[in-house]
mmCIF file of C-alpha atoms in Angstrom:
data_model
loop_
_atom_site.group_PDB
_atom_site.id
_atom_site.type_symbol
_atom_site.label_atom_id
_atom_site.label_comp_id
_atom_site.label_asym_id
_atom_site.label_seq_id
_atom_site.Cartn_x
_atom_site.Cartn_y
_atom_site.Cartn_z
ATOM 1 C CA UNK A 240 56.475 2.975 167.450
ATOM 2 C CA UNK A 241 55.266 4.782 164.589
ATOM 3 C CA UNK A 242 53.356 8.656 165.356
ATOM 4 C CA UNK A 243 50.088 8.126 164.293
ATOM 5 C CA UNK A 244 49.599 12.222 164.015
ATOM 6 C CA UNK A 245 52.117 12.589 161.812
ATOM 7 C CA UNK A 246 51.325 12.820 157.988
ATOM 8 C CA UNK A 247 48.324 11.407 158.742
ATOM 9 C CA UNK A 248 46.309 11.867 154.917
ATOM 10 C CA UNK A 249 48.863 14.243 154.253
ATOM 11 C CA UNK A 250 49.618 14.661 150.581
ATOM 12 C CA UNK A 251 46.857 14.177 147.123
ATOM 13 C CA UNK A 252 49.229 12.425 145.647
ATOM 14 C CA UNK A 253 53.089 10.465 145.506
ATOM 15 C CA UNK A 254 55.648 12.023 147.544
ATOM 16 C CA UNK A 255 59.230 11.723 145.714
ATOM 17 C CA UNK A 256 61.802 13.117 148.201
ATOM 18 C CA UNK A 257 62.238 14.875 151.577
ATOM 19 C CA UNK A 258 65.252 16.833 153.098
ATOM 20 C CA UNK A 259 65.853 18.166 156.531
ATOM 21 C CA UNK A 260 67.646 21.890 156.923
ATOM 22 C CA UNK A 261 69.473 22.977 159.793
ATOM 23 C CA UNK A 262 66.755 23.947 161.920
ATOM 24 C CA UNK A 263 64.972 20.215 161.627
ATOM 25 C CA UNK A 264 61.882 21.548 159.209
ATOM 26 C CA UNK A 265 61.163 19.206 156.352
ATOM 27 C CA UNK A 266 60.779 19.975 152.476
ATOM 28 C CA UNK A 267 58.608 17.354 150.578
ATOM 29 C CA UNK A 268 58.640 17.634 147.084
ATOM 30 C CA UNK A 269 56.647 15.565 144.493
ATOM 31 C CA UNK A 270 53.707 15.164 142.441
ATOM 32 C CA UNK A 271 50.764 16.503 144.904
ATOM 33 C CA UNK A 272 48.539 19.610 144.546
ATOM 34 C CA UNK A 273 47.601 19.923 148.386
ATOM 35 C CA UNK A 274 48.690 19.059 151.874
ATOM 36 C CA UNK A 275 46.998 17.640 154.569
ATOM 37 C CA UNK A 276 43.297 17.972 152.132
ATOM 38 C CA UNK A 277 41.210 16.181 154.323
ATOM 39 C CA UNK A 278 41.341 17.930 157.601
ATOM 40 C CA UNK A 279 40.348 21.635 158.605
ATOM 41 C CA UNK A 280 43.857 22.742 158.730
ATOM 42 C CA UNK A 281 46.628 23.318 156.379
ATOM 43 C CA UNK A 282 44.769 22.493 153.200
ATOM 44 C CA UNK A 283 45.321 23.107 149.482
ATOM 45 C CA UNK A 284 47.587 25.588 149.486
ATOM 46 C CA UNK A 285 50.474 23.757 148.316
ATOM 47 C CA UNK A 286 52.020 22.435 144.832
ATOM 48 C CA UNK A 287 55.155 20.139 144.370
ATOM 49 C CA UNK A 288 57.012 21.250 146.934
ATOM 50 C CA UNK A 289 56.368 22.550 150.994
ATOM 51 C CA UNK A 290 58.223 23.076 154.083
ATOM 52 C CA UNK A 291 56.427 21.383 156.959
ATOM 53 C CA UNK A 292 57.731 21.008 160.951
ATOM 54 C CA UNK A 293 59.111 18.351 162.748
ATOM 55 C CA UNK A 294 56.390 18.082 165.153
ATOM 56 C CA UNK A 295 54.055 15.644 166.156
ATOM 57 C CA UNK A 296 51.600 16.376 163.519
ATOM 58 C CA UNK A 297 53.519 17.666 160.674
ATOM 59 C CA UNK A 298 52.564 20.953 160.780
ATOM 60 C CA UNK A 299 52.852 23.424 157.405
ATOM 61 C CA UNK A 300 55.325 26.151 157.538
ATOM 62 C CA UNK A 301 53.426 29.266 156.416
ATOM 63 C CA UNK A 302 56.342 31.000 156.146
ATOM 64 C CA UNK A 303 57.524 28.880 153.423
ATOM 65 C CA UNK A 304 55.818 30.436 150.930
ATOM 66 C CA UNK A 305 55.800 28.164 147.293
ATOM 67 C CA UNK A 306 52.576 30.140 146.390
ATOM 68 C CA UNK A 307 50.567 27.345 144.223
ATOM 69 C CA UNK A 308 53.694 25.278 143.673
ATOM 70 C CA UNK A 309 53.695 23.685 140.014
ATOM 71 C CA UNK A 310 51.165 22.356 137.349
ATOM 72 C CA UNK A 311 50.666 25.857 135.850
ATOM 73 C CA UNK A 312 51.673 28.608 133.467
ATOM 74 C CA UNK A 313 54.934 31.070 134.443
ATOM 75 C CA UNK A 314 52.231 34.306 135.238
ATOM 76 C CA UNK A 315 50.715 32.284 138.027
ATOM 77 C CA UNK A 316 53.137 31.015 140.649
ATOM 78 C CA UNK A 317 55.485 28.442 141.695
ATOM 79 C CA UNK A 318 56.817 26.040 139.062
ATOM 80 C CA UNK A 319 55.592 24.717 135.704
ATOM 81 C CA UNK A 320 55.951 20.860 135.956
ATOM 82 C CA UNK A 321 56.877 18.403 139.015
ATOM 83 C CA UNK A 322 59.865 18.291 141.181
ATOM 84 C CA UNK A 323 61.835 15.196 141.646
ATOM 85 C CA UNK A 324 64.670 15.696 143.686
ATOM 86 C CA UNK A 325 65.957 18.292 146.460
ATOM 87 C CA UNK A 326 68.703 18.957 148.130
ATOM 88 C CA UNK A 327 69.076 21.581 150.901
ATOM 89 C CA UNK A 328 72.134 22.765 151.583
ATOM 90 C CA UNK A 329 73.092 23.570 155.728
ATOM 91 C CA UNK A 330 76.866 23.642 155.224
ATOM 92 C CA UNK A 331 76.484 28.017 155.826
ATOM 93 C CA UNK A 332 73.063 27.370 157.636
ATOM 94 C CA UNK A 333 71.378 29.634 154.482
ATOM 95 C CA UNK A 334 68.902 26.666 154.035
ATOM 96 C CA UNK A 335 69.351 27.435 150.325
ATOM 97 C CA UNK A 336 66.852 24.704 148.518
ATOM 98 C CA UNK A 337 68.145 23.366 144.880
ATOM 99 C CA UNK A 338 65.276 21.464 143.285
ATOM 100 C CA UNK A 339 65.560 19.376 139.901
ATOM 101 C CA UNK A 340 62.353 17.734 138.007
ATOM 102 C CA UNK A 341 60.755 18.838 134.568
ATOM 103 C CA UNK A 342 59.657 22.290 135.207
ATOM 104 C CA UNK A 343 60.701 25.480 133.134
ATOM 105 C CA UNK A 344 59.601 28.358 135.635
ATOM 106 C CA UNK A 345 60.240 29.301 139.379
ATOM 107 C CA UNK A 346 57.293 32.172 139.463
ATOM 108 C CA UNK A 347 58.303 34.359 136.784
ATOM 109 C CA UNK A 348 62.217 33.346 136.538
ATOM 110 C CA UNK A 349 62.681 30.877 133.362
ATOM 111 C CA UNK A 350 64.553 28.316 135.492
ATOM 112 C CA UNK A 351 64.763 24.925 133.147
ATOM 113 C CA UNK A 352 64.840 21.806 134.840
ATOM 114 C CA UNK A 353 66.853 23.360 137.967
ATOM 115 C CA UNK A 354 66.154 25.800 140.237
ATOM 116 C CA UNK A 355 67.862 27.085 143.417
ATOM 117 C CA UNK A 356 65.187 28.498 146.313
ATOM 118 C CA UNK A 357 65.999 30.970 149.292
ATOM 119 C CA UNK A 358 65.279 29.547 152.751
ATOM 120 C CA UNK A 359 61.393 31.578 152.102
ATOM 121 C CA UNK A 360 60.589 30.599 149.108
ATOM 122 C CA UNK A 361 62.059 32.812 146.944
ATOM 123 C CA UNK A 362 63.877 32.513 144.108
ATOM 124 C CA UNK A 363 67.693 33.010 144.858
ATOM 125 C CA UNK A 364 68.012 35.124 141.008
ATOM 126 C CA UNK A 365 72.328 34.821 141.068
ATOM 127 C CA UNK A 366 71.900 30.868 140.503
ATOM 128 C CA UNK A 367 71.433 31.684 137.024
ATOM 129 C CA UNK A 368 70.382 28.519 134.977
ATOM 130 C CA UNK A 369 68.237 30.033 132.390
ATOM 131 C CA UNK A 370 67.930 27.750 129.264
ATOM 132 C CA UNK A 371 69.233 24.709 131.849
ATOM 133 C CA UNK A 372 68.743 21.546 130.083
ATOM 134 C CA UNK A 373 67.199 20.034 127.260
ATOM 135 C CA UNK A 374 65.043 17.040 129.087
ATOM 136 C CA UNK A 375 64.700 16.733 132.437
ATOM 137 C CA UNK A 376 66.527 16.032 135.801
ATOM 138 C CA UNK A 377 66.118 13.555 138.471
ATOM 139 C CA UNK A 378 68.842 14.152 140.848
ATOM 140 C CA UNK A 379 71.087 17.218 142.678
ATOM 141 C CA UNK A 380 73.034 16.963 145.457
ATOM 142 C CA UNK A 381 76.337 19.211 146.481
ATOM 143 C CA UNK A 382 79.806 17.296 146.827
ATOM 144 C CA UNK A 383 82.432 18.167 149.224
ATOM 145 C CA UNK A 384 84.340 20.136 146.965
ATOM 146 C CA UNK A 385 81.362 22.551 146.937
ATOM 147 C CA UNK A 386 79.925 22.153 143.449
ATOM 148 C CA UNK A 387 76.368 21.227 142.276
ATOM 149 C CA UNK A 388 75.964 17.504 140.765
ATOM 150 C CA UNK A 389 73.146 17.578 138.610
ATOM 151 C CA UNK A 390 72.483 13.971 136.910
ATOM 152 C CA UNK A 391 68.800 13.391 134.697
ATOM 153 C CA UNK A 392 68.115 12.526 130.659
ATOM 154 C CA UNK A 393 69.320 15.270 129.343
ATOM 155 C CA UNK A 394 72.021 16.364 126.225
ATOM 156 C CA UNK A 395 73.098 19.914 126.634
ATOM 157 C CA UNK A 396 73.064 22.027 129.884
ATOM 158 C CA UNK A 397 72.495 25.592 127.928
ATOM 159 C CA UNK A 398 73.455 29.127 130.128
ATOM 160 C CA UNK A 399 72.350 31.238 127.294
ATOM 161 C CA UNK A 400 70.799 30.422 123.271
ATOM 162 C CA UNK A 401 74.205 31.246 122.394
ATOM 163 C CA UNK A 402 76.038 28.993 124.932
ATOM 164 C CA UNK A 403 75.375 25.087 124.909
ATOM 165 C CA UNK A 404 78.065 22.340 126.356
ATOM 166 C CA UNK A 405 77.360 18.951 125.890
ATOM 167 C CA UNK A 406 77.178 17.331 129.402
ATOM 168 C CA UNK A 407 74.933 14.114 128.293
ATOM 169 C CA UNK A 408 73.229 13.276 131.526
ATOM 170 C CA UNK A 409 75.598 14.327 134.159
ATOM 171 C CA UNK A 410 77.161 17.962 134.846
ATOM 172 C CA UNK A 411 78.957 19.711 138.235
ATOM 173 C CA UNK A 412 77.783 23.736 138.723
ATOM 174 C CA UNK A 413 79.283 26.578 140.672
ATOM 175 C CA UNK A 414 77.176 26.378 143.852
ATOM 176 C CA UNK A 415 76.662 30.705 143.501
ATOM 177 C CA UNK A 416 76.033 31.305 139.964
ATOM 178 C CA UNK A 417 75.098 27.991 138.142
ATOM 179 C CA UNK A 418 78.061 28.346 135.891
ATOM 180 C CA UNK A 419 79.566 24.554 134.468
ATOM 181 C CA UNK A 420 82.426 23.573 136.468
ATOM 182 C CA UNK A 421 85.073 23.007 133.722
ATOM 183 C CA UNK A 422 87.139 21.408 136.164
ATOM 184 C CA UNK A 423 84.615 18.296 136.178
ATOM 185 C CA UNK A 424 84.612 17.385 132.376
ATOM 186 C CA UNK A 425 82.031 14.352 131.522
ATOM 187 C CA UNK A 426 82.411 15.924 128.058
ATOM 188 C CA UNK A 427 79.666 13.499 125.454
ATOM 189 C CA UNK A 428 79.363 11.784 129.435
ATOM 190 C CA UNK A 429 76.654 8.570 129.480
ATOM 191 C CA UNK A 430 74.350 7.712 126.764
ATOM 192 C CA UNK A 431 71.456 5.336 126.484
ATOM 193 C CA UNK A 432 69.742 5.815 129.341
ATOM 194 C CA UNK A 433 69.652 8.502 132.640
ATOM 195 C CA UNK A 434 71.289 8.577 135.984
ATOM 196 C CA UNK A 435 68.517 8.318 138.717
ATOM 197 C CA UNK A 436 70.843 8.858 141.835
ATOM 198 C CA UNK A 437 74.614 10.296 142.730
ATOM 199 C CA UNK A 438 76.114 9.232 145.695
ATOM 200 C CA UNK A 439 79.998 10.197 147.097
ATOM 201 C CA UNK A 440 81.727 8.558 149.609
ATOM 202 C CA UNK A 441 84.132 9.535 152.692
ATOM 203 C CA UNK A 442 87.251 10.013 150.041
ATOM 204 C CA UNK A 443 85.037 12.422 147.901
ATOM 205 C CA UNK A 444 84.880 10.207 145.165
ATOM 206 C CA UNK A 445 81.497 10.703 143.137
ATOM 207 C CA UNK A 446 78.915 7.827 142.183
ATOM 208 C CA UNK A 447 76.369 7.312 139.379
ATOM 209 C CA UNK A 448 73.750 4.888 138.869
ATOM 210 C CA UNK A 449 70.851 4.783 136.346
ATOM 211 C CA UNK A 450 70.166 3.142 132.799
ATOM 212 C CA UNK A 451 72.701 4.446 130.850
ATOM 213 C CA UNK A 452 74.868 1.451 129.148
ATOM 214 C CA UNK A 453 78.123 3.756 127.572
ATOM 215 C CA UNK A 454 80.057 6.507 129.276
ATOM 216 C CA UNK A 455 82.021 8.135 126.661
ATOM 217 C CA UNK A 456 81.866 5.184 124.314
ATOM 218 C CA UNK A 457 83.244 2.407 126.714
ATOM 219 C CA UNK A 458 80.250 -0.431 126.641
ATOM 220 C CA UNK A 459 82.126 -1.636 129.725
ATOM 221 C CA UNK A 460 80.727 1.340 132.311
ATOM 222 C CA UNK A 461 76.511 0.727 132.632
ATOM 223 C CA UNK A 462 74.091 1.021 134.988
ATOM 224 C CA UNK A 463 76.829 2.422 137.753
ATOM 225 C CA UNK A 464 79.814 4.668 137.254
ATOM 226 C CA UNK A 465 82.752 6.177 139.441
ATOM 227 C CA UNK A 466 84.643 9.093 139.446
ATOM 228 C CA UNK A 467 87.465 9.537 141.338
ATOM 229 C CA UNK A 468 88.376 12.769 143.418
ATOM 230 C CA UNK A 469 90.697 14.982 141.738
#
């Protein structure tokens, strides 16, 4: 049976992912400015992204702290556009939070179109991404060889003005310091369209999907692409 407490009129508006840590709390991310706006608790605090409990109700973790979340300028707080996708990763049990959408700003940290949060809230300042990406991001997720798999509409992932590589819609990232992984080299990558999701199976082996119809050139790989484990 469904509980009835639980996100009962919880969010203003759509909800686009969810991810569980290690201890069982929940981070929503999305397009909402508030949770929970219609009772006497937990309300209208939050932007884009929260950490709630897995309790009967739902509860907000308060010590989450996302400070007014998105939707406004870099000298107020949280982001500067929605959040599409998270992915927390539990592998260490550091609850580290990477989130991808169309924002520019974490708080005060230029953070384009990627950001990686500490387990509070915080911005985790080592995970470097800086200039990012030139449009936005709708997926990250970390594959078993440890790197961060970052897949969107997007041309050039940039780590400085002086330092852009052409990853067209699909790039791996050192895990620590946002730096491209060489080793996985989509070079001029898909075109005509974005990838929406990445999946990898048991073997390792890496899955796109989206509405791209050319991966470097060859007609013949749309809509879903594989890459095997190297």
């Amino acid at each position: 049976d469904i509980s009835p407490g639980f996100g009962n009129k919880t969010a203003s508006d759509t909800i686009y992912d969810w991810a569980f840590d290690s201890s069982g709390r929940i981070i929503v991310i999305g397009h909402f400015h508030s949770y929970k706006i219609y009772r006497d608790v937990d309300t209208s605090c939050c932007e884009y992204i929260i950490r709630i409990l897995n309790n009967s109700t739902g509860t907000l973790d308060t010590t989450f702290d996302s400070s007014g979340g998105i939707g406004r300028p870099w000298y107020h707080t949280g982001t500067y556009n929605e959040i599409n996708s998270v992915y927390i990763d539990s592998s260490d049990k550091s609850n580290s939070i990477y989130i991808t959408g169309d924002f520019q700003y974490w708080r005060e940290y230029y953070s384009r179109r990627l950001a990686k949060i500490n387990e509070n809230g915080t911005y985790n300042t080592q995970f470097d991404v800086s200039y990012g990406w030139t449009y936005g991001t709708s997926k990250v997720y970390k594959d078993k060889l440890g790197r961060i798999i970052v897949g969107g509409f997007n041309r050039y992932y940039e780590t400085s003005r002086a330092t852009w590589n052409l990853r067209k819609s699909f790039t791996a990232l050192n895990a620590s310091t946002a730096e491209t992984d060489i080793t996985f080299d989509v070079s001029t990558g898909f075109s005509g369209g974005s990838v929406y999701d990445i999946k990898e199976d048991k073997f390792g082996n890496i899955y796109a999907v989206g509405s791209f119809n050319t991966h470097l050139g060859d007609s013949s790989i749309c809509l879903i692409a594989k890459f095997d484990v190297s």
